[in-house]
Tab-separated table of N, CA and C in Angstrom:
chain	number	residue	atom	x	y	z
A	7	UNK	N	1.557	9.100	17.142
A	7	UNK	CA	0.411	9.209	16.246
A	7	UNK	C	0.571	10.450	15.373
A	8	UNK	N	0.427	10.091	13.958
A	8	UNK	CA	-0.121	11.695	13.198
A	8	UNK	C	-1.057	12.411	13.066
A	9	UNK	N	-1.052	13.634	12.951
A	9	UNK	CA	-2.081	14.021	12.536
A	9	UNK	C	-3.130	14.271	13.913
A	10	UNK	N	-2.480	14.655	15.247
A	10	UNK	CA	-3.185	14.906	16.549
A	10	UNK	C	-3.528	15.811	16.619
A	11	UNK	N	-5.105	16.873	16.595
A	11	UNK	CA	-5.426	18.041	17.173
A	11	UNK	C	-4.722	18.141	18.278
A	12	UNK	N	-4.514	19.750	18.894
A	12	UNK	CA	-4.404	19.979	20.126
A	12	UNK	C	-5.160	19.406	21.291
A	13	UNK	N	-6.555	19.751	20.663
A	13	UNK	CA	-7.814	19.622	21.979
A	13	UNK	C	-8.249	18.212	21.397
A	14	UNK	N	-8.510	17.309	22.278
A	14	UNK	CA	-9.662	15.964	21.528
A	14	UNK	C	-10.893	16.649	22.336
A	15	UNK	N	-12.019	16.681	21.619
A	15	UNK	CA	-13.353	16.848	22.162
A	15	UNK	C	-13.956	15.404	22.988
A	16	UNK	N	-14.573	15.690	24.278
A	16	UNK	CA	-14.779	14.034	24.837
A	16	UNK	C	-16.126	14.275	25.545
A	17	UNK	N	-16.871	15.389	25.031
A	17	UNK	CA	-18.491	15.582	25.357
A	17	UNK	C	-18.706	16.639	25.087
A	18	UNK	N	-20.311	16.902	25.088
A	18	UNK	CA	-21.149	17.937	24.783
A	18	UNK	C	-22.015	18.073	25.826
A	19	UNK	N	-21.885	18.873	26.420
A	19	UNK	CA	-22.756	19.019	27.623
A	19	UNK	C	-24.409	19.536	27.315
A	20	UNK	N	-25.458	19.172	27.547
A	20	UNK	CA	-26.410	18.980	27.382
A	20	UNK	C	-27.533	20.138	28.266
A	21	UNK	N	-28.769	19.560	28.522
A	21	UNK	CA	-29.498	20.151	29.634
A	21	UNK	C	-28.982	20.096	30.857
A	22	UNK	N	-29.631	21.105	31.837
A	22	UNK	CA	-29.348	20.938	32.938
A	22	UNK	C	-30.656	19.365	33.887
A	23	UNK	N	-29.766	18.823	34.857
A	23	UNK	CA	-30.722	17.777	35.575
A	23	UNK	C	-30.940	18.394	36.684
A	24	UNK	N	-32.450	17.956	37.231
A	24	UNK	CA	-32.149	18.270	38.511
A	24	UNK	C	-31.939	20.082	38.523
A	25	UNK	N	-31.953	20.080	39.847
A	25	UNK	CA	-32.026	21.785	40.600
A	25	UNK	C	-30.136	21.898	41.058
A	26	UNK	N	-29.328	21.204	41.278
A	26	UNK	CA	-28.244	21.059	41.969
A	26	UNK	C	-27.212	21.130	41.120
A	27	UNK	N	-27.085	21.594	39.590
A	27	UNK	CA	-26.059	21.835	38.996
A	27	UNK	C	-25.864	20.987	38.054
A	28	UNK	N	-26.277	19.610	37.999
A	28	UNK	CA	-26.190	18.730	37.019
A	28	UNK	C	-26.468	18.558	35.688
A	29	UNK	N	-25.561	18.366	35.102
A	29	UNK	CA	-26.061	18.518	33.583
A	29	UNK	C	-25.800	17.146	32.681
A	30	UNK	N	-26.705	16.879	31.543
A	30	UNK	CA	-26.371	15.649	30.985
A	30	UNK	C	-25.399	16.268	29.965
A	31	UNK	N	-24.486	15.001	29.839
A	31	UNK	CA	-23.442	15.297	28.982
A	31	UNK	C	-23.671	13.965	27.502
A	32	UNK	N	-23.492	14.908	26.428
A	32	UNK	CA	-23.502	13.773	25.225
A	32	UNK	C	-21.877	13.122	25.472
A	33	UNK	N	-21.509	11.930	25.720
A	33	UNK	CA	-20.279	11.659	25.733
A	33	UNK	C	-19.891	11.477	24.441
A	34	UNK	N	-18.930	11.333	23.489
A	34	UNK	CA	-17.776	11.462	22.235
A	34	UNK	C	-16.626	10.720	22.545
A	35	UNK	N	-16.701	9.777	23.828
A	35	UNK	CA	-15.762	8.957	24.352
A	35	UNK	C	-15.947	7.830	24.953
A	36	UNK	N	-15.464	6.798	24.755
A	36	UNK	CA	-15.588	5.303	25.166
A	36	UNK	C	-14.958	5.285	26.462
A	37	UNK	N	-14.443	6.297	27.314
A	37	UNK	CA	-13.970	6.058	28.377
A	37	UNK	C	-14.393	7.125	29.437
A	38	UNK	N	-15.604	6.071	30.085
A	38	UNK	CA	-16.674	7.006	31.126
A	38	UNK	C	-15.840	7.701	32.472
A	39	UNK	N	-14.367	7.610	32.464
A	39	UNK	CA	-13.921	7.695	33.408
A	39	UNK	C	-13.285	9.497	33.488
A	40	UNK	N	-13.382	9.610	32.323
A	40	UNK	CA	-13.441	11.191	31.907
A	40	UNK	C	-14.253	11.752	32.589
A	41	UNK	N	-15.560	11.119	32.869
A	41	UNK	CA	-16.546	12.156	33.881
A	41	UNK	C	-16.415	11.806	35.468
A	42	UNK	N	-15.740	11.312	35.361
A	42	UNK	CA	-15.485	10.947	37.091
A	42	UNK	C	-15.624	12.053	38.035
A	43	UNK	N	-15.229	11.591	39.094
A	43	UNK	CA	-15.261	13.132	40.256
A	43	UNK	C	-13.902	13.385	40.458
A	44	UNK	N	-13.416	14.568	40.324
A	44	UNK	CA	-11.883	14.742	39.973
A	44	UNK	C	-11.425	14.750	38.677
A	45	UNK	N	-11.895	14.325	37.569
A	45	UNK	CA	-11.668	14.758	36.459
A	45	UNK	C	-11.304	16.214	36.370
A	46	UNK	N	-10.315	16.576	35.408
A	46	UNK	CA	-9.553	18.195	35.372
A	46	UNK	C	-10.058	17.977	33.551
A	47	UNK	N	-11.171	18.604	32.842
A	47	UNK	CA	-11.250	18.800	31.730
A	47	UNK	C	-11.195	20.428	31.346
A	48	UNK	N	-11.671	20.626	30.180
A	48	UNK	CA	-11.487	21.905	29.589
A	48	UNK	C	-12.380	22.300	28.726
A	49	UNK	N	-13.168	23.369	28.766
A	49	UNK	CA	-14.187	23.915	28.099
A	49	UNK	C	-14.362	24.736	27.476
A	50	UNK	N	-15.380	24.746	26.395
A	50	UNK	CA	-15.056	26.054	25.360
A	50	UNK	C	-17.062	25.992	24.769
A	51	UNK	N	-17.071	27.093	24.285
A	51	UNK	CA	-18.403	27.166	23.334
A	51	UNK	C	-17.722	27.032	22.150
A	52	UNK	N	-19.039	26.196	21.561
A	52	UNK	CA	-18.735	25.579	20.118
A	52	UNK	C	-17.673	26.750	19.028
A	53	UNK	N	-16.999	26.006	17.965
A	53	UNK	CA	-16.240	27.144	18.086
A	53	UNK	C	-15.545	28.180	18.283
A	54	UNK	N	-15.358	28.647	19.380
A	54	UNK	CA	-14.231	29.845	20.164
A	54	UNK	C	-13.173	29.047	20.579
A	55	UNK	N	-12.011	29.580	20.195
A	55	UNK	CA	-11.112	28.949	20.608
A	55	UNK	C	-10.117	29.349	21.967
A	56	UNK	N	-10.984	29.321	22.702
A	56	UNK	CA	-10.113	29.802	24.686
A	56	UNK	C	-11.042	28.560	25.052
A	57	UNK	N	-10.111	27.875	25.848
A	57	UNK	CA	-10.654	26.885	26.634
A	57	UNK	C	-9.697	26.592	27.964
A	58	UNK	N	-11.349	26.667	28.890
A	58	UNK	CA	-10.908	27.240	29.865
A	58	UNK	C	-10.619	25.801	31.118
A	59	UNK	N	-10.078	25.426	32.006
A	59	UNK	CA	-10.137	24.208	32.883
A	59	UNK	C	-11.093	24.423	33.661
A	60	UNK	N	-11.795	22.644	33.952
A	60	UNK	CA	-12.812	22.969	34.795
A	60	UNK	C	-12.724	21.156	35.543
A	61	UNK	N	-13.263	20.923	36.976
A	61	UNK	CA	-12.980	19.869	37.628
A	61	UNK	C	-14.205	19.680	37.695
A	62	UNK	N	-14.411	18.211	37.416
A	62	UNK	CA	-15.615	17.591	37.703
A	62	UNK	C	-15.917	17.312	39.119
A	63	UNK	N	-16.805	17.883	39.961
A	63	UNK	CA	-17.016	17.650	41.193
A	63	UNK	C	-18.033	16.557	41.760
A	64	UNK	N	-19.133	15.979	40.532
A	64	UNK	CA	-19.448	14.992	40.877
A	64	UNK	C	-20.163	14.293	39.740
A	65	UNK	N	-19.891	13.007	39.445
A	65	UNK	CA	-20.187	12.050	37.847
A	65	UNK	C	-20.854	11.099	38.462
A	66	UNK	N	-21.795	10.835	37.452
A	66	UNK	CA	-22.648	9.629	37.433
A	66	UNK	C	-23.114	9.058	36.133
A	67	UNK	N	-23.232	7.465	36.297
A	67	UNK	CA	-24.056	7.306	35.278
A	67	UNK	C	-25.700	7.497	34.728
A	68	UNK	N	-25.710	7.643	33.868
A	68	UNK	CA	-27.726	7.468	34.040
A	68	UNK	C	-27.911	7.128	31.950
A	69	UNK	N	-29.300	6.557	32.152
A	69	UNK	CA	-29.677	5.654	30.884
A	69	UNK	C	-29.352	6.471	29.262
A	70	UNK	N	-29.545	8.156	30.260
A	70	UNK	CA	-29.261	8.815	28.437
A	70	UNK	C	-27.694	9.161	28.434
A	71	UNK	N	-26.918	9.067	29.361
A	71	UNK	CA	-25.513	9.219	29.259
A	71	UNK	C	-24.840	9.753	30.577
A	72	UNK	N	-23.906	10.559	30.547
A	72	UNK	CA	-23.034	10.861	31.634
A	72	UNK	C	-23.827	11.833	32.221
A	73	UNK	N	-24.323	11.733	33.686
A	73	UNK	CA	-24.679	12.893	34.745
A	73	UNK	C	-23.102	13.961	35.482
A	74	UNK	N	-22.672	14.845	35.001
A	74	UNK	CA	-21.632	15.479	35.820
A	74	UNK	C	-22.447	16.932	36.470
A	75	UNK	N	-21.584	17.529	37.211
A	75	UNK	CA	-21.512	19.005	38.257
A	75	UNK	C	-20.155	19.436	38.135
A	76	UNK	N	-20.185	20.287	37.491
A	76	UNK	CA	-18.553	21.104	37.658
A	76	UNK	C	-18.383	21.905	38.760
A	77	UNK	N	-17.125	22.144	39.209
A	77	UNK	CA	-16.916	22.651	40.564
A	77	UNK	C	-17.453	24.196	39.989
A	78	UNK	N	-18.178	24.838	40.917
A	78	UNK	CA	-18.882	26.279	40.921
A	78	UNK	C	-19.919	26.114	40.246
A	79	UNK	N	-20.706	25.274	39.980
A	79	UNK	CA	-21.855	25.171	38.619
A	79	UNK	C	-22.911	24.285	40.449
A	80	UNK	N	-23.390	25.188	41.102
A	80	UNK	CA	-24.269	24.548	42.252
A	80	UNK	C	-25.707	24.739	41.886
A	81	UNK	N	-26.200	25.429	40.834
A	81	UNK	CA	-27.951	26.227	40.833
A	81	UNK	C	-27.884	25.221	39.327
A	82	UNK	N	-29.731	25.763	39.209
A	82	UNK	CA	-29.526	24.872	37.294
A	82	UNK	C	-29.549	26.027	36.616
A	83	UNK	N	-29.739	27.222	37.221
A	83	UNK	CA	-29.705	28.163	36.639
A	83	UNK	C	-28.112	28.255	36.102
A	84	UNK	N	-27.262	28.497	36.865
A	84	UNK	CA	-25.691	28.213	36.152
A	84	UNK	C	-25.290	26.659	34.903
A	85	UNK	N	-26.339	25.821	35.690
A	85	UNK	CA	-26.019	24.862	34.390
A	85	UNK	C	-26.412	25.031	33.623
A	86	UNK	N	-27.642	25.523	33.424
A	86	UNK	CA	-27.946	26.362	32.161
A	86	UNK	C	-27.571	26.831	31.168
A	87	UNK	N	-26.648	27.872	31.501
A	87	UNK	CA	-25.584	28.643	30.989
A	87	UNK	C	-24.613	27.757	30.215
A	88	UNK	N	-24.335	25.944	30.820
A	88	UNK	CA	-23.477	25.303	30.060
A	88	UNK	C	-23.810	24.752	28.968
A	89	UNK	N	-24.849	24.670	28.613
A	89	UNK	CA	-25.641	23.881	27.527
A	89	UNK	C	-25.291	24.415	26.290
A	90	UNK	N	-24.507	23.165	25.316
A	90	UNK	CA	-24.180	23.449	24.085
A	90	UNK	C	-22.544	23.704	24.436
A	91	UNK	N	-21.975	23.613	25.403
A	91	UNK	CA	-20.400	23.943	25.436
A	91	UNK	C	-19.922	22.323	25.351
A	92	UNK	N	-18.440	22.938	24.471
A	92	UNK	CA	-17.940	21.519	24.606
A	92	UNK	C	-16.945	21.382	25.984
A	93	UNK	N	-16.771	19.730	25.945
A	93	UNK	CA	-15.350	19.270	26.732
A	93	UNK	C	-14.801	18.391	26.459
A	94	UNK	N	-13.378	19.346	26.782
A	94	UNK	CA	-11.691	18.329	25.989
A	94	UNK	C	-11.496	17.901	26.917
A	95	UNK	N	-9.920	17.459	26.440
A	95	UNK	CA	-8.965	17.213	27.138
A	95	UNK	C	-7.712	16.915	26.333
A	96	UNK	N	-6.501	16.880	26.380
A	96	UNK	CA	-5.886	17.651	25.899
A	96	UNK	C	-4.799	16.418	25.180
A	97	UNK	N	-4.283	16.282	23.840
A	97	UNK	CA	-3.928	15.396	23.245
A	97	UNK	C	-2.704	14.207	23.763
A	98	UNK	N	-2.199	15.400	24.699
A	98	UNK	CA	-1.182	13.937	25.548
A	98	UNK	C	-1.499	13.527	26.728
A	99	UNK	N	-3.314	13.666	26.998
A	99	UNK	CA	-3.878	12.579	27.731
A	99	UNK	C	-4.572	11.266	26.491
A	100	UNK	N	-4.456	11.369	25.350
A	100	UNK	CA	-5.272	10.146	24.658
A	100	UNK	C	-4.281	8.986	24.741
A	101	UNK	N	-5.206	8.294	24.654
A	101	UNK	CA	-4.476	6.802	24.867
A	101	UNK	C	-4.424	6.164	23.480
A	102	UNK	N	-3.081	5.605	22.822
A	102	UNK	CA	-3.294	4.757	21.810
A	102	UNK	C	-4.272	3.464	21.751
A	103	UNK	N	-5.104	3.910	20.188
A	103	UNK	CA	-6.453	2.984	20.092
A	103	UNK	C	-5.497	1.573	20.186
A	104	UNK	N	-6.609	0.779	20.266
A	104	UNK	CA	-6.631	-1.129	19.896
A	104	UNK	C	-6.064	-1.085	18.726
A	105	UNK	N	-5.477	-2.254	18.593
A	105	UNK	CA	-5.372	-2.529	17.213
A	105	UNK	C	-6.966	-2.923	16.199
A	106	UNK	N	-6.676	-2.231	14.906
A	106	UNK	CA	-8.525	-2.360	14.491
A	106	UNK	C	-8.975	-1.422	14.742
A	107	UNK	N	-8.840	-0.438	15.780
A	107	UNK	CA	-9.270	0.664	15.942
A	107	UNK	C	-8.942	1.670	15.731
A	108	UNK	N	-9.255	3.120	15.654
A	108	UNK	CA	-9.144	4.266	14.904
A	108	UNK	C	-9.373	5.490	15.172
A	109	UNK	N	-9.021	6.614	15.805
A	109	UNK	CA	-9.574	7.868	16.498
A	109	UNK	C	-10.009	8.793	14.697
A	110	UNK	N	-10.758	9.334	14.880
A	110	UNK	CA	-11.539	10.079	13.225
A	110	UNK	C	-10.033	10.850	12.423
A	111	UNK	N	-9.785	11.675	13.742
A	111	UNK	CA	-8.687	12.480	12.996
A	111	UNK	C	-7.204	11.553	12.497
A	112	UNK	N	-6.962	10.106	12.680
A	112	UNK	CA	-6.155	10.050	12.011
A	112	UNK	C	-6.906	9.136	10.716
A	113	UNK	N	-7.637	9.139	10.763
A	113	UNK	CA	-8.489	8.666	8.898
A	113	UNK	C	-8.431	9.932	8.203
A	114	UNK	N	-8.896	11.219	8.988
A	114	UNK	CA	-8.718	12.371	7.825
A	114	UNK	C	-7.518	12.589	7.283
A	115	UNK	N	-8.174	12.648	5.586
A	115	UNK	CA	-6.817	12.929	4.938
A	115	UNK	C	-6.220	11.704	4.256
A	116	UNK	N	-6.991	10.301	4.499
A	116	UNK	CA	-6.652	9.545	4.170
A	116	UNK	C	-7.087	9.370	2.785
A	117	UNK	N	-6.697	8.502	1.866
A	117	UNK	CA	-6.931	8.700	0.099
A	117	UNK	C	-7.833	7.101	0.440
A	118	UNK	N	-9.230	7.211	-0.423
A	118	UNK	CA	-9.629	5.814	-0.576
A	118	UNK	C	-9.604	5.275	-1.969
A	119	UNK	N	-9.235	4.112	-2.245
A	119	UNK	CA	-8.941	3.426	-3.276
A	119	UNK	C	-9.908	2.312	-3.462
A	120	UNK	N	-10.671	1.786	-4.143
A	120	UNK	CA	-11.491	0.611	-5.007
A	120	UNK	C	-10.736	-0.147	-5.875
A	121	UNK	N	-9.952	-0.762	-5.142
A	121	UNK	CA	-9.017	-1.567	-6.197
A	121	UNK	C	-7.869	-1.018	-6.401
A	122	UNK	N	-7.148	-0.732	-8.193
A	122	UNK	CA	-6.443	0.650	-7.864
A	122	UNK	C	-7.014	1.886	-8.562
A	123	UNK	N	-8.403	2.311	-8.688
A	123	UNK	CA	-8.724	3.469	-8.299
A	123	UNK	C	-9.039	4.063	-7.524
A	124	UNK	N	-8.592	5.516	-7.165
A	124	UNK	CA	-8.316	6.590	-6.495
A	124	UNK	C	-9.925	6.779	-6.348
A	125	UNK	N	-10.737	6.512	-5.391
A	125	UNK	CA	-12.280	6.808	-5.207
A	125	UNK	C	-12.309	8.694	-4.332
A	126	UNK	N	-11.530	9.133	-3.317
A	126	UNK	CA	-11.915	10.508	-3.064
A	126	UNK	C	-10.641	9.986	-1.766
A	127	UNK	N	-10.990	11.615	-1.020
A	127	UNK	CA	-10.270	11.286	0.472
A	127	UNK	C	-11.485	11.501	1.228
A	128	UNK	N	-10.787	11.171	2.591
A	128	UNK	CA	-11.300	11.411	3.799
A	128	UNK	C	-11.734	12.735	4.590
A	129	UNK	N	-12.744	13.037	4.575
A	129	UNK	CA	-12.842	14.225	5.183
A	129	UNK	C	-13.403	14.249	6.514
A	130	UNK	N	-13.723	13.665	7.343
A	130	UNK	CA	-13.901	13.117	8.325
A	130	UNK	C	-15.080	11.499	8.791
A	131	UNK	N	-14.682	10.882	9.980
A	131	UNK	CA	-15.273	10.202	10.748
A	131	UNK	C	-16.433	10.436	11.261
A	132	UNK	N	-17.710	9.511	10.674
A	132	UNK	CA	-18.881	9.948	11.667
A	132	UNK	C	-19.866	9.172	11.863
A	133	UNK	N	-21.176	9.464	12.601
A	133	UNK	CA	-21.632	7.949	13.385
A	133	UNK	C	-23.280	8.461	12.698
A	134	UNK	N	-23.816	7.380	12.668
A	134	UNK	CA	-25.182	7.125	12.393
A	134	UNK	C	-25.579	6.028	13.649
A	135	UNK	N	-26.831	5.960	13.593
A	135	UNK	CA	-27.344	5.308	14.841
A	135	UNK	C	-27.267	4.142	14.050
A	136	UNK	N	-26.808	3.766	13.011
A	136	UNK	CA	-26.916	2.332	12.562
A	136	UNK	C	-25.001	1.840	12.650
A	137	UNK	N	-24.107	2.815	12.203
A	137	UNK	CA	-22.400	2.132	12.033
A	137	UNK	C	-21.829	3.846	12.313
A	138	UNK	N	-20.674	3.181	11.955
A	138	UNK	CA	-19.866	4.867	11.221
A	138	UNK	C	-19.776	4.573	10.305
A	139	UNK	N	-19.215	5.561	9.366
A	139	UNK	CA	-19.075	5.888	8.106
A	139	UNK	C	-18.158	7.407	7.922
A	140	UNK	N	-17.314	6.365	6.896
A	140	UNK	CA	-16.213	7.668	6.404
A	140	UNK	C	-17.036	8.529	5.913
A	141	UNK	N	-16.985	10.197	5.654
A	141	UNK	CA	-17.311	10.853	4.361
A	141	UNK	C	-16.355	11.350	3.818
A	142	UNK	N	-16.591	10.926	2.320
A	142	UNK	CA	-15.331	11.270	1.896
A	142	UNK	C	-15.972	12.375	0.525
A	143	UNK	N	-14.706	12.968	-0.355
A	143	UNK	CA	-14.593	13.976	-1.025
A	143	UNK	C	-14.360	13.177	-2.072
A	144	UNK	N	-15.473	13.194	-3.432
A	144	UNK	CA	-14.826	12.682	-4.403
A	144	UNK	C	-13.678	12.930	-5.098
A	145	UNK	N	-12.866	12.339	-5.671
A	145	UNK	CA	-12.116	12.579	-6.402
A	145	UNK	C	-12.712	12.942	-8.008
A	146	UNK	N	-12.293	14.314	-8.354
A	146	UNK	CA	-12.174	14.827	-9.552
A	146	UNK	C	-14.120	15.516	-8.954
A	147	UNK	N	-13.732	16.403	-7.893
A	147	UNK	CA	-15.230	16.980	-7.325
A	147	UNK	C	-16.520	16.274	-7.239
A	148	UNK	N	-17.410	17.075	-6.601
A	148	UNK	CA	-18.910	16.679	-6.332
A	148	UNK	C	-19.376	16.649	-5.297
A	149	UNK	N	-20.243	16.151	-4.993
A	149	UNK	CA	-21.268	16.202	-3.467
A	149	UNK	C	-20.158	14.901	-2.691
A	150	UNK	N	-19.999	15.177	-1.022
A	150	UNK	CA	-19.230	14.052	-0.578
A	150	UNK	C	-20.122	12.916	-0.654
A	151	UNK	N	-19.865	12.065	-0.262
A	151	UNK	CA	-20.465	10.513	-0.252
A	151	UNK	C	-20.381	10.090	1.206
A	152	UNK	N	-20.746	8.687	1.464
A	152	UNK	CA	-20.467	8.239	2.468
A	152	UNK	C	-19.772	6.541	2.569
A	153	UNK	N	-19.174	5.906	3.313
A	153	UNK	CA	-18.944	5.135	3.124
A	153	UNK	C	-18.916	3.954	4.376
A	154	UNK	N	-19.800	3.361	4.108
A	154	UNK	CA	-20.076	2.539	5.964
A	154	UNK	C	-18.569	1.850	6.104
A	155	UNK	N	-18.497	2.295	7.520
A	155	UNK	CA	-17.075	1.953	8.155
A	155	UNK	C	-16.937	0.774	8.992
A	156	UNK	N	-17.341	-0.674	8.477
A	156	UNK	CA	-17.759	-1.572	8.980
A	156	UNK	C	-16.572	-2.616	8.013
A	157	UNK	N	-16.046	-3.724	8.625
A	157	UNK	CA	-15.214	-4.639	8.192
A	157	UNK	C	-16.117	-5.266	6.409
A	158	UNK	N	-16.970	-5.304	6.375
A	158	UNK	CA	-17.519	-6.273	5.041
A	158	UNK	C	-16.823	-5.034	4.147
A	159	UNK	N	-16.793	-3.808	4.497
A	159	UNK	CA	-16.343	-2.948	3.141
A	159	UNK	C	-15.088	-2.062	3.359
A	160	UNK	N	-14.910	-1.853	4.288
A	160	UNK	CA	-13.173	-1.127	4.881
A	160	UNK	C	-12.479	-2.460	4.860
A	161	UNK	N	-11.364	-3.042	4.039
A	161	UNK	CA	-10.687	-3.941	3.372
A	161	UNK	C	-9.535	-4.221	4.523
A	162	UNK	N	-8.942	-2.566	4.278
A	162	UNK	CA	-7.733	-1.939	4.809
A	162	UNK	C	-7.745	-0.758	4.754
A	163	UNK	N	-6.774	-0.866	6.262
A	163	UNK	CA	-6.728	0.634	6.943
A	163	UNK	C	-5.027	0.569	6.957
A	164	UNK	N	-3.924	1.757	6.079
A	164	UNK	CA	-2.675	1.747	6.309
A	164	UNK	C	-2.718	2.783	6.716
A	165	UNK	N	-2.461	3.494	7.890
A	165	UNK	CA	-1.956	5.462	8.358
A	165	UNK	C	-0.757	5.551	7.910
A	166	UNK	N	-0.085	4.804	7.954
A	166	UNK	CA	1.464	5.109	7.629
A	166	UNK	C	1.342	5.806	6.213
A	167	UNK	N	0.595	4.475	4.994
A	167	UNK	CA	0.578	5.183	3.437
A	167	UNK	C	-0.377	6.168	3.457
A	168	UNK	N	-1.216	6.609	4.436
A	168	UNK	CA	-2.713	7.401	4.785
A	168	UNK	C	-3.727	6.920	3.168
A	169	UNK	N	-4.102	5.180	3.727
A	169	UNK	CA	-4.338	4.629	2.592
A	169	UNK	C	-5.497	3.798	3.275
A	170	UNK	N	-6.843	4.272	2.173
A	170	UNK	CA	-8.053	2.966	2.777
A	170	UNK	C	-8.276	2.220	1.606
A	171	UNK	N	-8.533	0.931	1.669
A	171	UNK	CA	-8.881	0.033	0.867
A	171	UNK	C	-10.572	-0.568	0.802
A	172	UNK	N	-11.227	-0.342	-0.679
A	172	UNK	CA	-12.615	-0.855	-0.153
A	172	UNK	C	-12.366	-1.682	-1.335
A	173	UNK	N	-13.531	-2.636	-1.548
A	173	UNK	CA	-13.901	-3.455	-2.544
A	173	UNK	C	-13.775	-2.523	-3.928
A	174	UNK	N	-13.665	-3.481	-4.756
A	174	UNK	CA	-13.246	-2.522	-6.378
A	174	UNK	C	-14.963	-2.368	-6.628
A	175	UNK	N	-15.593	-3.446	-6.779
A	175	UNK	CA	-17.170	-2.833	-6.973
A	175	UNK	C	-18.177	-2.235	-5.941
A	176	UNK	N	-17.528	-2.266	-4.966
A	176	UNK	CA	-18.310	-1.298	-3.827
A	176	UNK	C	-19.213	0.209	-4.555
A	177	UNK	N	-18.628	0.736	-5.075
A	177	UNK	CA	-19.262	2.106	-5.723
A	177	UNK	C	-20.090	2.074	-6.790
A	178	UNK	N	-20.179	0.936	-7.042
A	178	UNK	CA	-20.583	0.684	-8.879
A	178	UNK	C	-22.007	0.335	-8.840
């Protein structure tokens, strides 16, 4: 794959649950098995770049997302302390997507085209409670845009040419 960060981010750890260490985690990953018990992830506050290893000592599911306990995190007072940190894991654990499918960072950077005009690039992958949607950077400046990332208007996806294809009147 091109274009791999070091770290993939695969949650946001949340409030603390419960008195016993538990904290809800926003997951950023389709694969709940990341929070398992025994999981070996890696943590950092938003931005700083030291990230440190940490073992999941006990995962669950529940309705707003992943319940975990990191090993030494026993009071909520210490989970506390985790709220707002992220967790990786580290780029030669990702698994190549489906075909059709797409991790954000290899769309960034990609050039989108309406036919054969050059519409902006890619500046990253991101989700609305309704689809995703590229945002992209116009070409020849301006405010970014957005572009729903749903089959009726993403045509084609080439990484190789780092090339997206939408409808020629999509923008118009």
């Amino acid at each position: 794959m091109k274009n791999v960060p070091e770290w993939i981010a695969v949650g946001r750890i949340g409030r603390p649950h419960g008195t016993g260490g538990e904290v809800l985690v926003r997951s950023l990953t389709d694969r709940d098995e990341r929070f398992a018990r025994g999981s070996e992830l890696f943590i950092s506050q938003p931005g700083e770049g030291t990230k440190q290893p940490v073992k999941v000592a006990s995962g669950r599911k529940s309705a707003k997302g992943p319940l975990i306990r990191l090993e030494g995190y026993t009071t909520r007072e210490q989970a506390r302390e985790l709220n707002g940190r992220m967790l990786y894991i580290t780029a030669s654990e990702l698994a190549m997507p489906e075909d059709g499918s797409y991790y954000g960072f290899q769309l960034e950077g990609c050039t989108v085209y309406a036919g054969e005009r050059l519409v902006g690039i890619v500046v990253k992958l991101a989700e609305s409670r309704a689809n995703a949607f590229l945002e992209v950077e116009p070409e020849g400046g301006g405010d970014d845009f957005a572009i729903p990332f749903v089959k009726e208007v993403i045509l084609s996806v080439d990484l190789e040419r780092q090339r997206i294809e939408i409808p020629e009147n999509f923008l118009e």
